[in-house]
């Protein structure tokens, strides 16, 4: 099983937090103290196994979120599952990626029934457990490690220790302080006191039996009294509710006369009455519609209309008359328009102040292209004028810029040095550079001469040695070798001397030059030469700019001349238009396009006025030739009125017919419902239906009365008594009164007997009290019985402890035989690695005591080990147990800062071991000392 994802809704400090564990099987989670590591580990345990309400309250989130969350697991089912647990919801929910949902029982089955205690015993440990293990002695430490090797925790040792302690506190064979020993002593003393008291009071038993007999008789009398009182109260209730009982009986008998299955529609009479009331206005409306339809039919028959031929003739007359009226109106409008046009002419001409008459306007010719030509003429002239002005301004600016460039050039020329000064500066710099080069060459020659002198001395030594050796060889060997050696020695010296002379001539400077200027003066001359070069560059650029400005000025002058020629051509065209239209002479050419629009408007009005005059003359001729007889319009209006009246009446009739149809449709459901009521009730008519309904209402009223009476009586009588009343099995009132009187007398007699019995019983008890004044035998017996019971319970508890110890010893022996060798074998491997091979085995001595063997074969008890080594032994056994248990169920191993006492080498070794063990099952390590393997860091 592996944890892949942790999502926390709210748990302690964590609210809406998520952690992914898909980086591998070994997950290291690091963080400072109070960063939430232990809270995250507790959350994982809570989701898997839950937690009791009291300890769970400590993890209630402070920000009001729901306490809980979910964990995604793999290798627990055929597909990944998500386990969700939220406080307040019933149990845990398990969701699979296939959409299946399981409960907590399914999760327990998948965990092989493992509980939280078992998980914490095997698959988790903390630094706190390591601290606890250091606080016990050597023998106890042996037992703890043995039990840890068995189930992964010291709980067996703690349980065995507690059981032994509790058993010794209860009983010891030769002790005095244990509880059972003290109880045996107290019981013996009490028994002796009881024996002595019994011998002194031989008659106590007889008196005690007499008191018991009298108390039994007293109880019998009280029971008789209670029975009589109960019967008296019962009779009293029957008398009080006699009227209700008789009404209930009579109502029941009346209901029995009705058939068992009396059926009638629910609220049948009310529904019938409601539907009849709703039908009444519809029936009234139907009668009103019928009367109105008859009246409309009579009115339609009384209307007399013209035939179609008469209507056509009348229509033609109306059209002709209407045309005449329209022509007269048109003539009047024409006169008005002509007058209006003439007035507008006069006003427009006065506003324009042009020397032109209305007749000239009518004869005026204005082609369609004239406006465009005038607009183009004015636009071109304005554009040319603006361009000429712009060029003139540019020309003036160019003159100013040219003047500025020439003045700047003059200033720069004044700053330039003469040619002789420049040549002198350059000569000084060149001489300084040659002197510097000669100095460097001389320095190189000096260095070479020093090296050559050393080599020359060496060559001289070689030559001397060679000659001496040659002389020696002359005496001891052939003279040829002596001569060859002497010649070679002299030749190498001669060659080396010639080489030195040649190199000295080659390296020697041509002439010795001395620089008369300092370095600062040379640098100043170099800067001056650079400045002069920059000045020369600026002057050259200014010459180019001046030449460019002159070219631009020349181009501008040429463009101005071209524009002026173009403007003269436009002025000639303007003169041609002024000759063709003399009135243009008094108007600037700029306003000619606007003037064209005004002239065009005047021309259109003039043309329109001429057309109106022609149209007016034609209409007058038509009107003079037309004459009318009668008033066809009035006839047509009358006929139209009759037609509209007939149409209104027909429309009204159609509307009434539609209303009548709707009225019938509205009535139909009510008739249908009434008929269904009659069928449901099995009535042939409404009268028989009403009779059945009234009978059913009476039956229902009796049922309600019976139910009310029954509810009242059930508060006093039982169900059996009510059934007797229904059957008429109840006594008459006078019989109950007689019985009540007899019961009252019986209760008085019993009361007298009780008083007499109570007095006798008091006397006997007084006698017993006198006997019990010193030391009561019964009290001693009772005390002895109580002490015996306490002793029995204590002995039973002591026996339980003994059985538990025996069973625990058997379980340890069985586990030691079956699993402990595997655990110790795996633990030995881990312990050897933790201690860097210093210890190699963990052994069990006499099946009771754990010892360790070092690399040299020596055995050591646990107490002889250091604290850190004891921790390593403890952790090795825990890892070994989890490895053995992996064969049964591989679940994640949770470690919370369990290596605080490890040195860096051993800590690195255990980290590597955890990474290896994580191949079999997931390991999640919480630490405040992160390593490079940390994948999650908590803030």
PDB file of N, CA and C in Angstrom, residues 74-160:
ATOM      1  N   UNK A  74      -2.684   3.565  -3.305  1.00  0.00           N
ATOM      2  CA  UNK A  74      -2.540   2.597  -4.389  1.00  0.00           C
ATOM      3  C   UNK A  74      -2.065   1.278  -3.796  1.00  0.00           C
ATOM      4  N   UNK A  75      -2.095   0.224  -4.623  1.00  0.00           N
ATOM      5  CA  UNK A  75      -1.649  -1.121  -4.226  1.00  0.00           C
ATOM      6  C   UNK A  75      -2.461  -1.682  -3.068  1.00  0.00           C
ATOM      7  N   UNK A  76      -3.653  -1.159  -2.847  1.00  0.00           N
ATOM      8  CA  UNK A  76      -4.561  -1.716  -1.843  1.00  0.00           C
ATOM      9  C   UNK A  76      -5.777  -2.329  -2.511  1.00  0.00           C
ATOM     10  N   UNK A  77      -5.978  -1.977  -3.776  1.00  0.00           N
ATOM     11  CA  UNK A  77      -7.107  -2.477  -4.566  1.00  0.00           C
ATOM     12  C   UNK A  77      -6.648  -2.479  -6.017  1.00  0.00           C
ATOM     13  N   UNK A  78      -7.470  -3.034  -6.886  1.00  0.00           N
ATOM     14  CA  UNK A  78      -7.075  -3.147  -8.285  1.00  0.00           C
ATOM     15  C   UNK A  78      -6.951  -1.789  -8.967  1.00  0.00           C
ATOM     16  N   UNK A  79      -7.560  -0.755  -8.422  1.00  0.00           N
ATOM     17  CA  UNK A  79      -7.424   0.619  -8.920  1.00  0.00           C
ATOM     18  C   UNK A  79      -7.150   1.523  -7.720  1.00  0.00           C
ATOM     19  N   UNK A  80      -6.579   2.728  -7.959  1.00  0.00           N
ATOM     20  CA  UNK A  80      -6.368   3.662  -6.841  1.00  0.00           C
ATOM     21  C   UNK A  80      -7.682   4.010  -6.144  1.00  0.00           C
ATOM     22  N   UNK A  81      -7.619   4.206  -4.835  1.00  0.00           N
ATOM     23  CA  UNK A  81      -8.784   4.551  -4.032  1.00  0.00           C
ATOM     24  C   UNK A  81      -8.478   5.804  -3.230  1.00  0.00           C
ATOM     25  N   UNK A  82      -9.554   6.533  -2.856  1.00  0.00           N
ATOM     26  CA  UNK A  82      -9.443   7.734  -2.032  1.00  0.00           C
ATOM     27  C   UNK A  82     -10.246   7.512  -0.767  1.00  0.00           C
ATOM     28  N   UNK A  83      -9.582   7.603   0.395  1.00  0.00           N
ATOM     29  CA  UNK A  83     -10.211   7.399   1.700  1.00  0.00           C
ATOM     30  C   UNK A  83     -10.508   8.772   2.284  1.00  0.00           C
ATOM     31  N   UNK A  84     -11.795   9.026   2.604  1.00  0.00           N
ATOM     32  CA  UNK A  84     -12.200  10.335   3.128  1.00  0.00           C
ATOM     33  C   UNK A  84     -12.853  10.132   4.488  1.00  0.00           C
ATOM     34  N   UNK A  85     -12.437  10.959   5.450  1.00  0.00           N
ATOM     35  CA  UNK A  85     -13.016  10.926   6.787  1.00  0.00           C
ATOM     36  C   UNK A  85     -13.205  12.365   7.253  1.00  0.00           C
ATOM     37  N   UNK A  86     -14.442  12.730   7.620  1.00  0.00           N
ATOM     38  CA  UNK A  86     -14.779  14.093   8.047  1.00  0.00           C
ATOM     39  C   UNK A  86     -15.543  13.993   9.356  1.00  0.00           C
ATOM     40  N   UNK A  87     -15.160  14.794  10.324  1.00  0.00           N
ATOM     41  CA  UNK A  87     -15.845  14.785  11.607  1.00  0.00           C
ATOM     42  C   UNK A  87     -17.304  15.218  11.426  1.00  0.00           C
ATOM     43  N   UNK A  88     -18.212  14.494  12.072  1.00  0.00           N
ATOM     44  CA  UNK A  88     -19.635  14.799  11.956  1.00  0.00           C
ATOM     45  C   UNK A  88     -20.351  13.903  10.966  1.00  0.00           C
ATOM     46  N   UNK A  89     -19.611  13.307  10.031  1.00  0.00           N
ATOM     47  CA  UNK A  89     -20.200  12.375   9.082  1.00  0.00           C
ATOM     48  C   UNK A  89     -20.010  10.953   9.598  1.00  0.00           C
ATOM     49  N   UNK A  90     -20.938  10.062   9.244  1.00  0.00           N
ATOM     50  CA  UNK A  90     -20.920   8.699   9.743  1.00  0.00           C
ATOM     51  C   UNK A  90     -19.816   7.901   9.088  1.00  0.00           C
ATOM     52  N   UNK A  91     -18.787   7.493   9.868  1.00  0.00           N
ATOM     53  CA  UNK A  91     -17.767   6.587   9.371  1.00  0.00           C
ATOM     54  C   UNK A  91     -16.890   7.219   8.308  1.00  0.00           C
ATOM     55  N   UNK A  92     -16.296   6.335   7.514  1.00  0.00           N
ATOM     56  CA  UNK A  92     -15.361   6.735   6.471  1.00  0.00           C
ATOM     57  C   UNK A  92     -15.910   6.291   5.126  1.00  0.00           C
ATOM     58  N   UNK A  93     -15.573   7.039   4.081  1.00  0.00           N
ATOM     59  CA  UNK A  93     -16.000   6.711   2.717  1.00  0.00           C
ATOM     60  C   UNK A  93     -14.759   6.438   1.878  1.00  0.00           C
ATOM     61  N   UNK A  94     -14.841   5.371   1.061  1.00  0.00           N
ATOM     62  CA  UNK A  94     -13.735   4.991   0.184  1.00  0.00           C
ATOM     63  C   UNK A  94     -14.241   5.060  -1.250  1.00  0.00           C
ATOM     64  N   UNK A  95     -13.609   5.901  -2.086  1.00  0.00           N
ATOM     65  CA  UNK A  95     -14.017   6.100  -3.470  1.00  0.00           C
ATOM     66  C   UNK A  95     -12.929   5.543  -4.388  1.00  0.00           C
ATOM     67  N   UNK A  96     -13.346   4.763  -5.388  1.00  0.00           N
ATOM     68  CA  UNK A  96     -12.393   4.253  -6.377  1.00  0.00           C
ATOM     69  C   UNK A  96     -12.478   5.090  -7.636  1.00  0.00           C
ATOM     70  N   UNK A  97     -11.453   4.976  -8.474  1.00  0.00           N
ATOM     71  CA  UNK A  97     -11.447   5.710  -9.743  1.00  0.00           C
ATOM     72  C   UNK A  97     -12.475   5.159 -10.715  1.00  0.00           C
ATOM     73  N   UNK A  98     -13.036   3.947 -10.431  1.00  0.00           N
ATOM     74  CA  UNK A  98     -14.081   3.374 -11.289  1.00  0.00           C
ATOM     75  C   UNK A  98     -15.471   3.817 -10.861  1.00  0.00           C
ATOM     76  N   UNK A  99     -15.561   4.663  -9.821  1.00  0.00           N
ATOM     77  CA  UNK A  99     -16.867   5.157  -9.382  1.00  0.00           C
ATOM     78  C   UNK A  99     -17.480   4.333  -8.260  1.00  0.00           C
ATOM     79  N   UNK A 100     -16.787   3.304  -7.747  1.00  0.00           N
ATOM     80  CA  UNK A 100     -17.325   2.501  -6.652  1.00  0.00           C
ATOM     81  C   UNK A 100     -17.131   3.240  -5.328  1.00  0.00           C
ATOM     82  N   UNK A 101     -18.026   2.937  -4.353  1.00  0.00           N
ATOM     83  CA  UNK A 101     -17.970   3.549  -3.035  1.00  0.00           C
ATOM     84  C   UNK A 101     -18.062   2.430  -1.993  1.00  0.00           C
ATOM     85  N   UNK A 102     -17.099   2.420  -1.036  1.00  0.00           N
ATOM     86  CA  UNK A 102     -17.086   1.417   0.014  1.00  0.00           C
ATOM     87  C   UNK A 102     -17.110   2.117   1.368  1.00  0.00           C
ATOM     88  N   UNK A 103     -17.358   1.268   2.435  1.00  0.00           N
ATOM     89  CA  UNK A 103     -17.426   1.817   3.782  1.00  0.00           C
ATOM     90  C   UNK A 103     -16.196   1.411   4.581  1.00  0.00           C
ATOM     91  N   UNK A 104     -16.250   1.659   5.914  1.00  0.00           N
ATOM     92  CA  UNK A 104     -15.099   1.417   6.770  1.00  0.00           C
ATOM     93  C   UNK A 104     -14.812  -0.075   6.926  1.00  0.00           C
ATOM     94  N   UNK A 105     -15.846  -0.928   6.825  1.00  0.00           N
ATOM     95  CA  UNK A 105     -15.615  -2.379   6.921  1.00  0.00           C
ATOM     96  C   UNK A 105     -14.724  -2.852   5.775  1.00  0.00           C
ATOM     97  N   UNK A 106     -14.962  -2.328   4.580  1.00  0.00           N
ATOM     98  CA  UNK A 106     -14.132  -2.705   3.428  1.00  0.00           C
ATOM     99  C   UNK A 106     -12.673  -2.289   3.670  1.00  0.00           C
ATOM    100  N   UNK A 107     -12.478  -1.069   4.225  1.00  0.00           N
ATOM    101  CA  UNK A 107     -11.120  -0.597   4.500  1.00  0.00           C
ATOM    102  C   UNK A 107     -10.438  -1.491   5.545  1.00  0.00           C
ATOM    103  N   UNK A 108     -11.177  -1.905   6.596  1.00  0.00           N
ATOM    104  CA  UNK A 108     -10.597  -2.782   7.610  1.00  0.00           C
ATOM    105  C   UNK A 108     -10.195  -4.124   7.013  1.00  0.00           C
ATOM    106  N   UNK A 109     -11.020  -4.645   6.083  1.00  0.00           N
ATOM    107  CA  UNK A 109     -10.662  -5.902   5.433  1.00  0.00           C
ATOM    108  C   UNK A 109      -9.376  -5.749   4.626  1.00  0.00           C
ATOM    109  N   UNK A 110      -9.239  -4.626   3.913  1.00  0.00           N
ATOM    110  CA  UNK A 110      -8.031  -4.410   3.117  1.00  0.00           C
ATOM    111  C   UNK A 110      -6.789  -4.232   3.994  1.00  0.00           C
ATOM    112  N   UNK A 111      -6.983  -3.718   5.227  1.00  0.00           N
ATOM    113  CA  UNK A 111      -5.868  -3.555   6.159  1.00  0.00           C
ATOM    114  C   UNK A 111      -5.666  -4.806   7.006  1.00  0.00           C
ATOM    115  N   UNK A 112      -6.319  -5.936   6.628  1.00  0.00           N
ATOM    116  CA  UNK A 112      -6.173  -7.219   7.337  1.00  0.00           C
ATOM    117  C   UNK A 112      -6.597  -7.107   8.793  1.00  0.00           C
ATOM    118  N   UNK A 113      -7.564  -6.223   9.095  1.00  0.00           N
ATOM    119  CA  UNK A 113      -8.034  -6.088  10.463  1.00  0.00           C
ATOM    120  C   UNK A 113      -7.074  -5.355  11.379  1.00  0.00           C
ATOM    121  N   UNK A 114      -6.061  -4.695  10.841  1.00  0.00           N
ATOM    122  CA  UNK A 114      -5.060  -4.002  11.666  1.00  0.00           C
ATOM    123  C   UNK A 114      -5.697  -2.793  12.363  1.00  0.00           C
ATOM    124  N   UNK A 115      -5.416  -2.636  13.659  1.00  0.00           N
ATOM    125  CA  UNK A 115      -5.887  -1.494  14.432  1.00  0.00           C
ATOM    126  C   UNK A 115      -4.821  -0.411  14.485  1.00  0.00           C
ATOM    127  N   UNK A 116      -5.210   0.730  15.041  1.00  0.00           N
ATOM    128  CA  UNK A 116      -4.253   1.841  15.170  1.00  0.00           C
ATOM    129  C   UNK A 116      -3.098   1.463  16.100  1.00  0.00           C
ATOM    130  N   UNK A 117      -3.409   0.757  17.219  1.00  0.00           N
ATOM    131  CA  UNK A 117      -2.345   0.359  18.149  1.00  0.00           C
ATOM    132  C   UNK A 117      -1.360  -0.579  17.471  1.00  0.00           C
ATOM    133  N   UNK A 118      -1.882  -1.538  16.691  1.00  0.00           N
ATOM    134  CA  UNK A 118      -0.986  -2.467  15.997  1.00  0.00           C
ATOM    135  C   UNK A 118      -0.116  -1.731  14.973  1.00  0.00           C
ATOM    136  N   UNK A 119      -0.700  -0.797  14.258  1.00  0.00           N
ATOM    137  CA  UNK A 119       0.071  -0.031  13.273  1.00  0.00           C
ATOM    138  C   UNK A 119       1.178   0.772  13.944  1.00  0.00           C
ATOM    139  N   UNK A 120       0.830   1.451  15.054  1.00  0.00           N
ATOM    140  CA  UNK A 120       1.838   2.244  15.752  1.00  0.00           C
ATOM    141  C   UNK A 120       2.902   1.354  16.386  1.00  0.00           C
ATOM    142  N   UNK A 121       2.548   0.103  16.740  1.00  0.00           N
ATOM    143  CA  UNK A 121       3.518  -0.807  17.345  1.00  0.00           C
ATOM    144  C   UNK A 121       4.549  -1.283  16.334  1.00  0.00           C
ATOM    145  N   UNK A 122       4.158  -1.402  15.050  1.00  0.00           N
ATOM    146  CA  UNK A 122       5.017  -2.019  14.047  1.00  0.00           C
ATOM    147  C   UNK A 122       5.577  -1.005  13.063  1.00  0.00           C
ATOM    148  N   UNK A 123       4.750  -0.115  12.560  1.00  0.00           N
ATOM    149  CA  UNK A 123       5.103   0.693  11.392  1.00  0.00           C
ATOM    150  C   UNK A 123       5.357   2.157  11.707  1.00  0.00           C
ATOM    151  N   UNK A 124       5.542   2.505  12.971  1.00  0.00           N
ATOM    152  CA  UNK A 124       5.838   3.907  13.264  1.00  0.00           C
ATOM    153  C   UNK A 124       6.573   3.997  14.590  1.00  0.00           C
ATOM    154  N   UNK A 125       7.496   4.949  14.706  1.00  0.00           N
ATOM    155  CA  UNK A 125       8.117   5.274  15.986  1.00  0.00           C
ATOM    156  C   UNK A 125       8.601   6.715  15.925  1.00  0.00           C
ATOM    157  N   UNK A 126       8.813   7.310  17.125  1.00  0.00           N
ATOM    158  CA  UNK A 126       9.163   8.718  17.233  1.00  0.00           C
ATOM    159  C   UNK A 126      10.370   8.882  18.150  1.00  0.00           C
ATOM    160  N   UNK A 127      10.898  10.108  18.180  1.00  0.00           N
ATOM    161  CA  UNK A 127      12.014  10.419  19.081  1.00  0.00           C
ATOM    162  C   UNK A 127      11.596  10.282  20.542  1.00  0.00           C
ATOM    163  N   UNK A 128      10.310  10.482  20.842  1.00  0.00           N
ATOM    164  CA  UNK A 128       9.815  10.356  22.204  1.00  0.00           C
ATOM    165  C   UNK A 128       9.988   8.924  22.710  1.00  0.00           C
ATOM    166  N   UNK A 129       9.732   7.918  21.857  1.00  0.00           N
ATOM    167  CA  UNK A 129       9.898   6.527  22.261  1.00  0.00           C
ATOM    168  C   UNK A 129      11.364   6.235  22.566  1.00  0.00           C
ATOM    169  N   UNK A 130      12.294   6.823  21.803  1.00  0.00           N
ATOM    170  CA  UNK A 130      13.715   6.641  22.096  1.00  0.00           C
ATOM    171  C   UNK A 130      14.094   7.257  23.439  1.00  0.00           C
ATOM    172  N   UNK A 131      13.480   8.392  23.789  1.00  0.00           N
ATOM    173  CA  UNK A 131      13.750   9.010  25.085  1.00  0.00           C
ATOM    174  C   UNK A 131      13.193   8.164  26.229  1.00  0.00           C
ATOM    175  N   UNK A 132      12.026   7.579  26.035  1.00  0.00           N
ATOM    176  CA  UNK A 132      11.412   6.752  27.072  1.00  0.00           C
ATOM    177  C   UNK A 132      12.237   5.507  27.352  1.00  0.00           C
ATOM    178  N   UNK A 133      12.819   4.920  26.299  1.00  0.00           N
ATOM    179  CA  UNK A 133      13.547   3.666  26.476  1.00  0.00           C
ATOM    180  C   UNK A 133      14.827   3.868  27.273  1.00  0.00           C
ATOM    181  N   UNK A 134      15.328   5.112  27.351  1.00  0.00           N
ATOM    182  CA  UNK A 134      16.550   5.394  28.106  1.00  0.00           C
ATOM    183  C   UNK A 134      16.295   5.537  29.613  1.00  0.00           C
ATOM    184  N   UNK A 135      15.043   5.563  30.033  1.00  0.00           N
ATOM    185  CA  UNK A 135      14.705   5.844  31.425  1.00  0.00           C
ATOM    186  C   UNK A 135      14.455   4.579  32.245  1.00  0.00           C
ATOM    187  N   UNK A 136      14.783   3.384  31.721  1.00  0.00           N
ATOM    188  CA  UNK A 136      14.544   2.140  32.444  1.00  0.00           C
ATOM    189  C   UNK A 136      15.886   1.446  32.695  1.00  0.00           C
ATOM    190  N   UNK A 137      15.892   0.502  33.666  1.00  0.00           N
ATOM    191  CA  UNK A 137      17.138  -0.146  34.046  1.00  0.00           C
ATOM    192  C   UNK A 137      17.515  -1.228  33.055  1.00  0.00           C
ATOM    193  N   UNK A 138      18.626  -1.914  33.334  1.00  0.00           N
ATOM    194  CA  UNK A 138      19.185  -2.882  32.397  1.00  0.00           C
ATOM    195  C   UNK A 138      18.229  -4.043  32.153  1.00  0.00           C
ATOM    196  N   UNK A 139      17.700  -4.649  33.248  1.00  0.00           N
ATOM    197  CA  UNK A 139      16.814  -5.799  33.085  1.00  0.00           C
ATOM    198  C   UNK A 139      15.545  -5.408  32.325  1.00  0.00           C
ATOM    199  N   UNK A 140      14.994  -4.243  32.683  1.00  0.00           N
ATOM    200  CA  UNK A 140      13.784  -3.774  31.986  1.00  0.00           C
ATOM    201  C   UNK A 140      14.083  -3.487  30.524  1.00  0.00           C
ATOM    202  N   UNK A 141      15.295  -2.965  30.237  1.00  0.00           N
ATOM    203  CA  UNK A 141      15.658  -2.681  28.849  1.00  0.00           C
ATOM    204  C   UNK A 141      15.722  -3.972  28.033  1.00  0.00           C
ATOM    205  N   UNK A 142      16.231  -5.060  28.639  1.00  0.00           N
ATOM    206  CA  UNK A 142      16.250  -6.348  27.959  1.00  0.00           C
ATOM    207  C   UNK A 142      14.835  -6.786  27.591  1.00  0.00           C
ATOM    208  N   UNK A 143      13.913  -6.655  28.556  1.00  0.00           N
ATOM    209  CA  UNK A 143      12.524  -7.059  28.301  1.00  0.00           C
ATOM    210  C   UNK A 143      11.880  -6.196  27.214  1.00  0.00           C
ATOM    211  N   UNK A 144      12.167  -4.888  27.239  1.00  0.00           N
ATOM    212  CA  UNK A 144      11.580  -3.989  26.237  1.00  0.00           C
ATOM    213  C   UNK A 144      12.040  -4.368  24.843  1.00  0.00           C
ATOM    214  N   UNK A 145      13.352  -4.578  24.669  1.00  0.00           N
ATOM    215  CA  UNK A 145      13.856  -4.924  23.340  1.00  0.00           C
ATOM    216  C   UNK A 145      13.319  -6.269  22.874  1.00  0.00           C
ATOM    217  N   UNK A 146      13.132  -7.210  23.809  1.00  0.00           N
ATOM    218  CA  UNK A 146      12.581  -8.515  23.443  1.00  0.00           C
ATOM    219  C   UNK A 146      11.146  -8.376  22.942  1.00  0.00           C
ATOM    220  N   UNK A 147      10.344  -7.595  23.654  1.00  0.00           N
ATOM    221  CA  UNK A 147       8.944  -7.411  23.226  1.00  0.00           C
ATOM    222  C   UNK A 147       8.859  -6.570  21.968  1.00  0.00           C
ATOM    223  N   UNK A 148       9.791  -5.620  21.790  1.00  0.00           N
ATOM    224  CA  UNK A 148       9.807  -4.857  20.537  1.00  0.00           C
ATOM    225  C   UNK A 148      10.092  -5.778  19.369  1.00  0.00           C
ATOM    226  N   UNK A 149      10.981  -6.719  19.563  1.00  0.00           N
ATOM    227  CA  UNK A 149      11.257  -7.685  18.512  1.00  0.00           C
ATOM    228  C   UNK A 149      10.079  -8.581  18.215  1.00  0.00           C
ATOM    229  N   UNK A 150       9.158  -8.708  19.174  1.00  0.00           N
ATOM    230  CA  UNK A 150       7.981  -9.562  18.955  1.00  0.00           C
ATOM    231  C   UNK A 150       6.874  -8.830  18.212  1.00  0.00           C
ATOM    232  N   UNK A 151       6.474  -7.648  18.694  1.00  0.00           N
ATOM    233  CA  UNK A 151       5.351  -6.952  18.037  1.00  0.00           C
ATOM    234  C   UNK A 151       5.688  -5.531  17.645  1.00  0.00           C
ATOM    235  N   UNK A 152       6.935  -5.081  17.882  1.00  0.00           N
ATOM    236  CA  UNK A 152       7.314  -3.750  17.430  1.00  0.00           C
ATOM    237  C   UNK A 152       7.097  -2.675  18.447  1.00  0.00           C
ATOM    238  N   UNK A 153       6.715  -3.003  19.685  1.00  0.00           N
ATOM    239  CA  UNK A 153       6.473  -1.985  20.685  1.00  0.00           C
ATOM    240  C   UNK A 153       6.812  -2.541  22.051  1.00  0.00           C
ATOM    241  N   UNK A 154       7.020  -1.652  23.046  1.00  0.00           N
ATOM    242  CA  UNK A 154       7.275  -2.097  24.415  1.00  0.00           C
ATOM    243  C   UNK A 154       5.987  -2.307  25.192  1.00  0.00           C
ATOM    244  N   UNK A 155       4.853  -2.403  24.529  1.00  0.00           N
ATOM    245  CA  UNK A 155       3.573  -2.545  25.238  1.00  0.00           C
ATOM    246  C   UNK A 155       3.482  -3.889  25.970  1.00  0.00           C
ATOM    247  N   UNK A 156       4.067  -4.989  25.396  1.00  0.00           N
ATOM    248  CA  UNK A 156       4.019  -6.278  26.091  1.00  0.00           C
ATOM    249  C   UNK A 156       4.785  -6.175  27.411  1.00  0.00           C
ATOM    250  N   UNK A 157       5.967  -5.546  27.338  1.00  0.00           N
ATOM    251  CA  UNK A 157       6.753  -5.392  28.568  1.00  0.00           C
ATOM    252  C   UNK A 157       5.979  -4.553  29.585  1.00  0.00           C
ATOM    253  N   UNK A 158       5.422  -3.435  29.124  1.00  0.00           N
ATOM    254  CA  UNK A 158       4.662  -2.584  30.039  1.00  0.00           C
ATOM    255  C   UNK A 158       3.460  -3.328  30.613  1.00  0.00           C
ATOM    256  N   UNK A 159       2.760  -4.103  29.756  1.00  0.00           N
ATOM    257  CA  UNK A 159       1.587  -4.846  30.230  1.00  0.00           C
ATOM    258  C   UNK A 159       1.999  -5.909  31.247  1.00  0.00           C
ATOM    259  N   UNK A 160       3.078  -6.665  30.967  1.00  0.00           N
ATOM    260  CA  UNK A 160       3.540  -7.705  31.897  1.00  0.00           C
ATOM    261  C   UNK A 160       3.973  -7.090  33.222  1.00  0.00           C
TER     262      UNK A 160
END
